[in-house]
GROMACS .gro file of C-alpha atoms in nm:
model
  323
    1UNK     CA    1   5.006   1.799   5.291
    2UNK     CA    2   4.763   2.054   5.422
    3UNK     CA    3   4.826   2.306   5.214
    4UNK     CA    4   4.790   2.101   4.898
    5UNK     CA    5   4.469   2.018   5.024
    6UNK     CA    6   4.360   2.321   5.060
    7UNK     CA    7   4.487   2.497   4.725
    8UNK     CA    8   4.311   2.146   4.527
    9UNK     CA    9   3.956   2.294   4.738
   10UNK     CA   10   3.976   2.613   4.628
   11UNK     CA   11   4.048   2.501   4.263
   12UNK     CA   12   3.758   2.309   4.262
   13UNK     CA   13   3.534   2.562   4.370
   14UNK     CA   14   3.667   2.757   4.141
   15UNK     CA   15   3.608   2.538   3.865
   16UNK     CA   16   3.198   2.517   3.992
   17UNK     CA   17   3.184   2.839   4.008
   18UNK     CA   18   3.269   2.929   3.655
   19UNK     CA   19   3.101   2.660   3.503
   20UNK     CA   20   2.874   2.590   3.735
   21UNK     CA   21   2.836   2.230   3.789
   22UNK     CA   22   3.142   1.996   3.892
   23UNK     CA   23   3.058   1.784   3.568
   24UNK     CA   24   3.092   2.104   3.314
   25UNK     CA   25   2.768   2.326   3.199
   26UNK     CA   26   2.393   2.277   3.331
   27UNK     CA   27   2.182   2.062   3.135
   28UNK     CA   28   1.902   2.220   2.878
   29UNK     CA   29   1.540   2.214   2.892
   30UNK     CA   30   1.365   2.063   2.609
   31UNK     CA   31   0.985   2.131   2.646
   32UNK     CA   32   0.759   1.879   2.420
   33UNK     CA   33   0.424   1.900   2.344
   34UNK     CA   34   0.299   1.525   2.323
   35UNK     CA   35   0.103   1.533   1.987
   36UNK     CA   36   0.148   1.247   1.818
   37UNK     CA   37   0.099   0.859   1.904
   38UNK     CA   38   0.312   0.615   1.967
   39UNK     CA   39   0.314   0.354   1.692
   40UNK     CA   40   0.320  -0.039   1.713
   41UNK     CA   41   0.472  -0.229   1.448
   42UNK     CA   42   0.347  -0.611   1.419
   43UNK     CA   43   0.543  -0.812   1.214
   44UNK     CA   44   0.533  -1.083   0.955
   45UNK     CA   45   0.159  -1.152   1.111
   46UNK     CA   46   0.018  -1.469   0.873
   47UNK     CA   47  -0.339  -1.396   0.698
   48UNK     CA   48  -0.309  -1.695   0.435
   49UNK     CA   49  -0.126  -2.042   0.377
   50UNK     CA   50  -0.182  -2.308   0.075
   51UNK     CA   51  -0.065  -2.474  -0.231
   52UNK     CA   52   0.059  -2.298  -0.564
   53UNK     CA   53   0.004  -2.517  -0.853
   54UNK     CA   54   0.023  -2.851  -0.630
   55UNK     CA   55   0.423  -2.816  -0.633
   56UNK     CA   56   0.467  -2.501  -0.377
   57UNK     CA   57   0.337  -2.433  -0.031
   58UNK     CA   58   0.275  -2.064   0.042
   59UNK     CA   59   0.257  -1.834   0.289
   60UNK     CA   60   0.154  -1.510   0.318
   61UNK     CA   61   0.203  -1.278   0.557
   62UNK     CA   62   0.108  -0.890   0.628
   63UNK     CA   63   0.305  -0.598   0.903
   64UNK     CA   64   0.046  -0.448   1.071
   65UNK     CA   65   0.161  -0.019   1.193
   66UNK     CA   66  -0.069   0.020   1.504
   67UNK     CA   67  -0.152   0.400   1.671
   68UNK     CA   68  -0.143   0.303   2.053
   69UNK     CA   69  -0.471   0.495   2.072
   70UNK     CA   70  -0.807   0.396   2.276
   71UNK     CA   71  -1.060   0.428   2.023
   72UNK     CA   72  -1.119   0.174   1.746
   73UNK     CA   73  -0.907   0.309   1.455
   74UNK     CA   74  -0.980   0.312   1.049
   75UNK     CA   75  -0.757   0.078   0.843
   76UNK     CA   76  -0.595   0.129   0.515
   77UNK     CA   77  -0.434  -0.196   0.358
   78UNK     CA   78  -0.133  -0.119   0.180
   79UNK     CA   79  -0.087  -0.309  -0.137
   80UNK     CA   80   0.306  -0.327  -0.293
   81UNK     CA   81   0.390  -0.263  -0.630
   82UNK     CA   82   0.675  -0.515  -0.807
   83UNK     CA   83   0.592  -0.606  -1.125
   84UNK     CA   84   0.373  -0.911  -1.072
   85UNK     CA   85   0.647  -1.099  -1.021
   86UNK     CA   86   0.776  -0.982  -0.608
   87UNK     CA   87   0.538  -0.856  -0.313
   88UNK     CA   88   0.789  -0.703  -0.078
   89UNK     CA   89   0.595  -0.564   0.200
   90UNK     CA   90   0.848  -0.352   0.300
   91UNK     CA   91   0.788  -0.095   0.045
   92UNK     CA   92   0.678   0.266   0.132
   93UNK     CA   93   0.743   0.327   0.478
   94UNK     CA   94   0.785   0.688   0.483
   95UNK     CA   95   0.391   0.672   0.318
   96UNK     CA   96   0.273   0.421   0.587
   97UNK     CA   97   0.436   0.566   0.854
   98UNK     CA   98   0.237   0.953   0.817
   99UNK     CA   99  -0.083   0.743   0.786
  100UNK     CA  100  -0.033   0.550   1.083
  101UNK     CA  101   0.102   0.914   1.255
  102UNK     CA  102  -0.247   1.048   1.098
  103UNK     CA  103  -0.440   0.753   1.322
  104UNK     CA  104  -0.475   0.505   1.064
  105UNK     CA  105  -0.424   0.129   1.102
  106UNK     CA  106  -0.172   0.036   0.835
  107UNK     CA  107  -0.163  -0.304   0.700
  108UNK     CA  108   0.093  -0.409   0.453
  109UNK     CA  109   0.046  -0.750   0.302
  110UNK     CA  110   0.207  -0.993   0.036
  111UNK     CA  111   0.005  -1.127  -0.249
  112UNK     CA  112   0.076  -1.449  -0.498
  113UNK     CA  113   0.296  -1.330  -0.775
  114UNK     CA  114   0.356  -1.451  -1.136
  115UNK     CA  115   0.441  -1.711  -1.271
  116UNK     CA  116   0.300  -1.970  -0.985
  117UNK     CA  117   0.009  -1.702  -0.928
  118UNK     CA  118  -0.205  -1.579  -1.163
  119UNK     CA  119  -0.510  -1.360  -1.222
  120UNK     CA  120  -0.765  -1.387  -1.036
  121UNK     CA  121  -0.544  -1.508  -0.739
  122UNK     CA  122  -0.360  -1.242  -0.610
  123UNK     CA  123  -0.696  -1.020  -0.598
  124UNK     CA  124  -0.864  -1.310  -0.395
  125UNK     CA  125  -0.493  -1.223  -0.137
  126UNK     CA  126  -0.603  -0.942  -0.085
  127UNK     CA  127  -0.936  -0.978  -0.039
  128UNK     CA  128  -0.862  -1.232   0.184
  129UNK     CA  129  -0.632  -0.976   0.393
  130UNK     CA  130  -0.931  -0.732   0.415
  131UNK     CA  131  -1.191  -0.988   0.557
  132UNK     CA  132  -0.929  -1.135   0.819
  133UNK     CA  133  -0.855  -0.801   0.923
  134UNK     CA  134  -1.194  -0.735   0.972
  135UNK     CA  135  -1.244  -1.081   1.148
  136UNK     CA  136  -0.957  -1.025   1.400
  137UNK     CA  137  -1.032  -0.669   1.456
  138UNK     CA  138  -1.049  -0.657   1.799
  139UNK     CA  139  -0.706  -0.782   1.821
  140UNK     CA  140  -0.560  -0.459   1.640
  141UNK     CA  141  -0.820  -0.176   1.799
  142UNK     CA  142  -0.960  -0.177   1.418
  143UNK     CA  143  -1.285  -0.027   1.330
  144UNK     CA  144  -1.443  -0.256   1.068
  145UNK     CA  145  -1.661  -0.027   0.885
  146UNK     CA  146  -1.386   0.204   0.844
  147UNK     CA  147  -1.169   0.006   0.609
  148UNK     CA  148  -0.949   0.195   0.240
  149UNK     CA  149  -0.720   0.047   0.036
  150UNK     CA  150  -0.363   0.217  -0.102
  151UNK     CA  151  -0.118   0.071  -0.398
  152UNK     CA  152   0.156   0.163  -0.628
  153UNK     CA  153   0.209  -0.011  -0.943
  154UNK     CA  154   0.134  -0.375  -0.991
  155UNK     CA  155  -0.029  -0.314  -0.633
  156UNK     CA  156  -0.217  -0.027  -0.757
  157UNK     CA  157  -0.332  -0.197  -1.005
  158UNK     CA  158  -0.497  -0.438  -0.714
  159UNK     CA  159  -0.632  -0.136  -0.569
  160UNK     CA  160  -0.816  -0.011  -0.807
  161UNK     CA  161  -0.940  -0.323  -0.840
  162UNK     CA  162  -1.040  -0.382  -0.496
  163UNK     CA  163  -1.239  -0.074  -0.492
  164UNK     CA  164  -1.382  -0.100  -0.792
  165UNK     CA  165  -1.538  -0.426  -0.690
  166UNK     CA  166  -1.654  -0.332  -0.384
  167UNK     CA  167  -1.990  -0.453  -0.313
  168UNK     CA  168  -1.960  -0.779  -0.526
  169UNK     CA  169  -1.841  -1.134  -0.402
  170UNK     CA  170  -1.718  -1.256  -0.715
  171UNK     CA  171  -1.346  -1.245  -0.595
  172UNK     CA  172  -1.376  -1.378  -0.226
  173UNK     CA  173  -1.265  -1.715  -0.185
  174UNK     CA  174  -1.137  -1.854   0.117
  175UNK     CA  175  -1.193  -1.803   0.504
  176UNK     CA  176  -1.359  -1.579   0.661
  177UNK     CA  177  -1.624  -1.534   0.399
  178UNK     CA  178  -1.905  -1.430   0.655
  179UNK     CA  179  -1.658  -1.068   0.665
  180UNK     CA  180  -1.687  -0.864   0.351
  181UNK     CA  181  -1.383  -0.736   0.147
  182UNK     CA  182  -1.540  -0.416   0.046
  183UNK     CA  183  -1.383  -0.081   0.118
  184UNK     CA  184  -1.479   0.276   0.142
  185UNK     CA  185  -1.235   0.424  -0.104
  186UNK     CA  186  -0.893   0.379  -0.290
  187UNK     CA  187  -0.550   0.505  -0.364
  188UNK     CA  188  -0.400   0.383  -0.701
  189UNK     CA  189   0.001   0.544  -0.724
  190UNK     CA  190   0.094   0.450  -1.112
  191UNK     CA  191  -0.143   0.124  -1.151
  192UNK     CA  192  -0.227  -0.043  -1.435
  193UNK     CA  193  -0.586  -0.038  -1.545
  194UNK     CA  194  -0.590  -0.194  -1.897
  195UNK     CA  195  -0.310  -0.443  -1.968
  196UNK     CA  196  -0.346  -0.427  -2.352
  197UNK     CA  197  -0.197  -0.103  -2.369
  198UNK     CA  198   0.058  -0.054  -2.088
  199UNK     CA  199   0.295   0.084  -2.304
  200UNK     CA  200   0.037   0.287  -2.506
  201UNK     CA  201   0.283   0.605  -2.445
  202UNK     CA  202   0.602   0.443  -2.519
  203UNK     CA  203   0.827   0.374  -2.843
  204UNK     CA  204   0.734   0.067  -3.080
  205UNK     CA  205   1.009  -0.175  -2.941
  206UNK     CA  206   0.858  -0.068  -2.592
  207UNK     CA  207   0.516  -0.184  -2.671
  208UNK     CA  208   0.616  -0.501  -2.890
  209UNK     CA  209   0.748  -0.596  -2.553
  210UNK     CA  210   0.446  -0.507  -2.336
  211UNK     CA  211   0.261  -0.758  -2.625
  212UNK     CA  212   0.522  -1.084  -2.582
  213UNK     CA  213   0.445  -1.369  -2.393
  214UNK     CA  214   0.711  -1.293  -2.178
  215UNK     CA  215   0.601  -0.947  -2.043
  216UNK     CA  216   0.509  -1.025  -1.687
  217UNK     CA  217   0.131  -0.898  -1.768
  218UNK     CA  218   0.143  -1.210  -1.990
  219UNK     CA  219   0.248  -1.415  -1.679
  220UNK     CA  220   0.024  -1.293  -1.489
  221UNK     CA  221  -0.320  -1.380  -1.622
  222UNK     CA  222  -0.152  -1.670  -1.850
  223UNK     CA  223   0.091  -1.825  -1.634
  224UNK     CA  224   0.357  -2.046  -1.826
  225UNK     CA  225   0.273  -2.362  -2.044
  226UNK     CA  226   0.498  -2.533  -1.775
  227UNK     CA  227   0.202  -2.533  -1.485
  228UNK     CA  228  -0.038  -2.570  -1.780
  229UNK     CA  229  -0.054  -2.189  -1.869
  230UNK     CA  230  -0.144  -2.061  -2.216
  231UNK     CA  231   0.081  -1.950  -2.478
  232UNK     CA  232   0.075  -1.593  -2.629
  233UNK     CA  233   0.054  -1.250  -2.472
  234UNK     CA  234  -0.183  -1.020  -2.364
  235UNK     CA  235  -0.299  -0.958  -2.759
  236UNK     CA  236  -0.351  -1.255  -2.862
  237UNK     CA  237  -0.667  -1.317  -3.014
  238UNK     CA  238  -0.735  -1.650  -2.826
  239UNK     CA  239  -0.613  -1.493  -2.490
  240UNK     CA  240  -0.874  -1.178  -2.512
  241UNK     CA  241  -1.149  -1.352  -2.272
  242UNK     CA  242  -0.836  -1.379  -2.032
  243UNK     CA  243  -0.734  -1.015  -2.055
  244UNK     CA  244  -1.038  -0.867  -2.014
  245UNK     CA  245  -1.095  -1.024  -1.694
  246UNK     CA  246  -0.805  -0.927  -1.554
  247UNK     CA  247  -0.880  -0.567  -1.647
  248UNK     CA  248  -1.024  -0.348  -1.352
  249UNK     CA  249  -1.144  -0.124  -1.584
  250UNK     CA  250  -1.441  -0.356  -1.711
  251UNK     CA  251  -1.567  -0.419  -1.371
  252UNK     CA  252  -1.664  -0.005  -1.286
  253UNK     CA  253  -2.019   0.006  -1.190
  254UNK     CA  254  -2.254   0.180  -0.943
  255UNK     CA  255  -2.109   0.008  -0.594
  256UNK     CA  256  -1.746   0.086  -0.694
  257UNK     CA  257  -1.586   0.296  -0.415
  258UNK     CA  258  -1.417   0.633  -0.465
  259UNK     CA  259  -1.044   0.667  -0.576
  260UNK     CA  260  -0.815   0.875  -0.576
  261UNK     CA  261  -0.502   0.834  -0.901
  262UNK     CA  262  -0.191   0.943  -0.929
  263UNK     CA  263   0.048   0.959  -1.203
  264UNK     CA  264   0.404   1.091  -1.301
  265UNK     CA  265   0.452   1.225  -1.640
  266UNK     CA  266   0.803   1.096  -1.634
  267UNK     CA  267   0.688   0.738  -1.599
  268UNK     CA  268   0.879   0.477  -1.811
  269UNK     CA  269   0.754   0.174  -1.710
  270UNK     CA  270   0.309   0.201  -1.683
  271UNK     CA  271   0.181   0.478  -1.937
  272UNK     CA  272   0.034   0.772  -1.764
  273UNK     CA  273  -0.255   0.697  -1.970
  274UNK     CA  274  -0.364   0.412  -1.771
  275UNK     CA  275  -0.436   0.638  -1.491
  276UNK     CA  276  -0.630   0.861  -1.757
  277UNK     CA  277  -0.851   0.625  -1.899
  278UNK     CA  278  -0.968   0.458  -1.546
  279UNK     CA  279  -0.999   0.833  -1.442
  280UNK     CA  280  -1.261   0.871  -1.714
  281UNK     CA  281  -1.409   0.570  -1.722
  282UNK     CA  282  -1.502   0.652  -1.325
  283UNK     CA  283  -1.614   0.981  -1.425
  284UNK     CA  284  -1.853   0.836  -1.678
  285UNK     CA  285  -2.010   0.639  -1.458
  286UNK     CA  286  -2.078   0.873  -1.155
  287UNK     CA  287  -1.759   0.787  -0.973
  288UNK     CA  288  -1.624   1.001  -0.698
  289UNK     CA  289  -1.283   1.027  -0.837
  290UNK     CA  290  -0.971   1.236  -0.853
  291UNK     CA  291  -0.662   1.230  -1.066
  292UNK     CA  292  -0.301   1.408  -1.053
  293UNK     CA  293  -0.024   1.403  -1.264
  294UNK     CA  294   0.306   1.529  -1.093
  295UNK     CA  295   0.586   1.635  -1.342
  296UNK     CA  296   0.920   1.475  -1.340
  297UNK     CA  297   0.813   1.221  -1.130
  298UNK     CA  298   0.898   0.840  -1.258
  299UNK     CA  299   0.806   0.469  -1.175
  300UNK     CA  300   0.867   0.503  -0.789
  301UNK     CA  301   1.157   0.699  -0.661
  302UNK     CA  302   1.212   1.038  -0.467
  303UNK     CA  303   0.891   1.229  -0.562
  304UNK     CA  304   0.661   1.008  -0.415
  305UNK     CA  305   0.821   1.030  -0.022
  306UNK     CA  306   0.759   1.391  -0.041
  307UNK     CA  307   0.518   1.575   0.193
  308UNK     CA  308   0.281   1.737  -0.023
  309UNK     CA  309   0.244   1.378  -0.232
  310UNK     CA  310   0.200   1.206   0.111
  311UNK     CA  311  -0.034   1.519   0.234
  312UNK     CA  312  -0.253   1.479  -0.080
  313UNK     CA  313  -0.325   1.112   0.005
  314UNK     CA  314  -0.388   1.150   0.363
  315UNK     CA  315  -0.629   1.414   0.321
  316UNK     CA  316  -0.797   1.161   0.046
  317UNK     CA  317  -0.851   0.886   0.331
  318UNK     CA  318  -0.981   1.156   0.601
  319UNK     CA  319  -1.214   1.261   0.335
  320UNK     CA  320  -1.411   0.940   0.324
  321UNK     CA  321  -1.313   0.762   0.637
  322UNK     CA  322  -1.310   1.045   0.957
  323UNK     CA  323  -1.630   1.194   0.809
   0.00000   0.00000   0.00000
């Protein structure tokens, strides 16, 4: 008994002495240089609540990405594209994520949607979501006077309009109204800016359907004749006050903040020209503005997670917000 003993000692020393630990190899080092925050995710925070049409409560509700930093932090609201007809908040993360990583409060919020919401309601949302931000910004380490907007599509559309508005109260209804909804500048990824010609670059049967009243532009600003909408679409001679409200492009003037547009040539869905012609109408009127078209890129999709997309924004928000 002895002797197996000792012959199972000497195999184990043998076995730590060629590996060198009883348990198999020595760990690894893995030095790290701590350079980026830690990030706080809020979610499903509620900015708004009331009735749509007198048949449907709502509810609407923004995730708030938070750098766990000491010092009061800018904020960008994030606005989600989805046809005016969905808000998913969800949307973008990769996008939201590097701003938060870049030390920027990100707050992605829902709007009203068609056909219960129309024009000028879902504006007012987000509005609304800038001026309780600023009213609970103590809560979230925000820095009120530091405060951009970012969308893509249908939210880039709201964007655009957000900034170009800045510095007029026309569109803030609701609480907080002592707060103002005005930002220092905005991102608009393949927004509308003119919903008479959405389809201006597309095929006949393309536009013909961008001019029914069942394109959801049509929804949007007209509703349905069932919650006492108007009939028609977007060209219809009797719905052209309508329209032109709901067009962000009308409403440029001196106050409107700078922007920053972004197109892809491959787009199927919102011409490329409606980037174009708010890029020039900005220009015309003194704007600070900037516009880029990336080739291949579509309605959404792969090109727009990439870095050098994602780097061209970020550097557009430390521009006019870490000055």
């Amino acid at each position: 008994m002895r002797n197996v003993l000792v012959v199972l000692l000497i195999l184990i020393s043998c076995f730590i002495f060629v590996n060198g630990s009883a348990f198999g190899a020595e760990s690894k080092i893995l030095n790290v240089d701590p350079v980026k925050n830690e990030i706080t995710l809020w979610e499903n925070i509620p900015f708004s609540e009331g009735i749509a049409r007198g048949v449907l409560r709502y509810s609407l509700t923004m995730d708030v990405l938070q750098p766990r930093v000491k010092e009061k932090s800018p904020l960008i609201v994030f606005v989600t594209g989805g046809g005016f007809i969905m808000a998913p908040k969800n949307n973008l993360i990769q996008l939201r994520m590097a701003l938060a990583e870049a030390g920027y409060i990100v707050a992605s919020i829902e709007y009203r949607v068609a056909p219960l919401g129309r024009f000028p309601q879902p504006l007012e949302d987000v509005k609304t979501a800038i001026r309780w931000l600023r009213a609970n910004a103590e809560k979230f380490n925000i820095d009120p006077e530091r405060v951009g907007i970012l969308g893509n599509s249908a939210g880039g559309y709201l964007s655009a309009f957000t900034g170009i508005t800045s510095g007029s109260k026309e569109f803030d209804k609701g609480e907080n109204l002592n707060f103002t909804s005005d930002v220092l500048c905005a991102v608009d990824m393949y927004g509308l800016s003119d919903l008479t010609v959405i389809g201006a670059d597309f095929d006949e049967a393309n536009q013909k359907g961008h001019a029914s009243a069942g394109a959801t532009e049509a929804l949007w600003v007209l509703g349905t004749s069932t919650f006492g909408g108007n009939d028609g679409g977007v060209l219809a001679p009797e719905n052209k006050n309508l329209i032109d409200k709901a067009n962000p492009i009308n409403y440029i003037n001196e106050k409107s903040a700078p922007m920053l547009l972004m197109h892809g040539d491959a787009d199927k869905l919102v011409s490329p020209s409606q980037t174009k012609i708010l890029f020039e109408a900005l220009q015309a009127k003194g704007i600070e503005s900037e516009r880029y078209v990336i080739p291949g890129a579509a309605h959404g999709g792969i090109y727009w997670a990439q870095d050098n997309v994602i780097k061209t924004i970020v550097e557009f928000f430390d521009k006019y917000m870490k000055k």
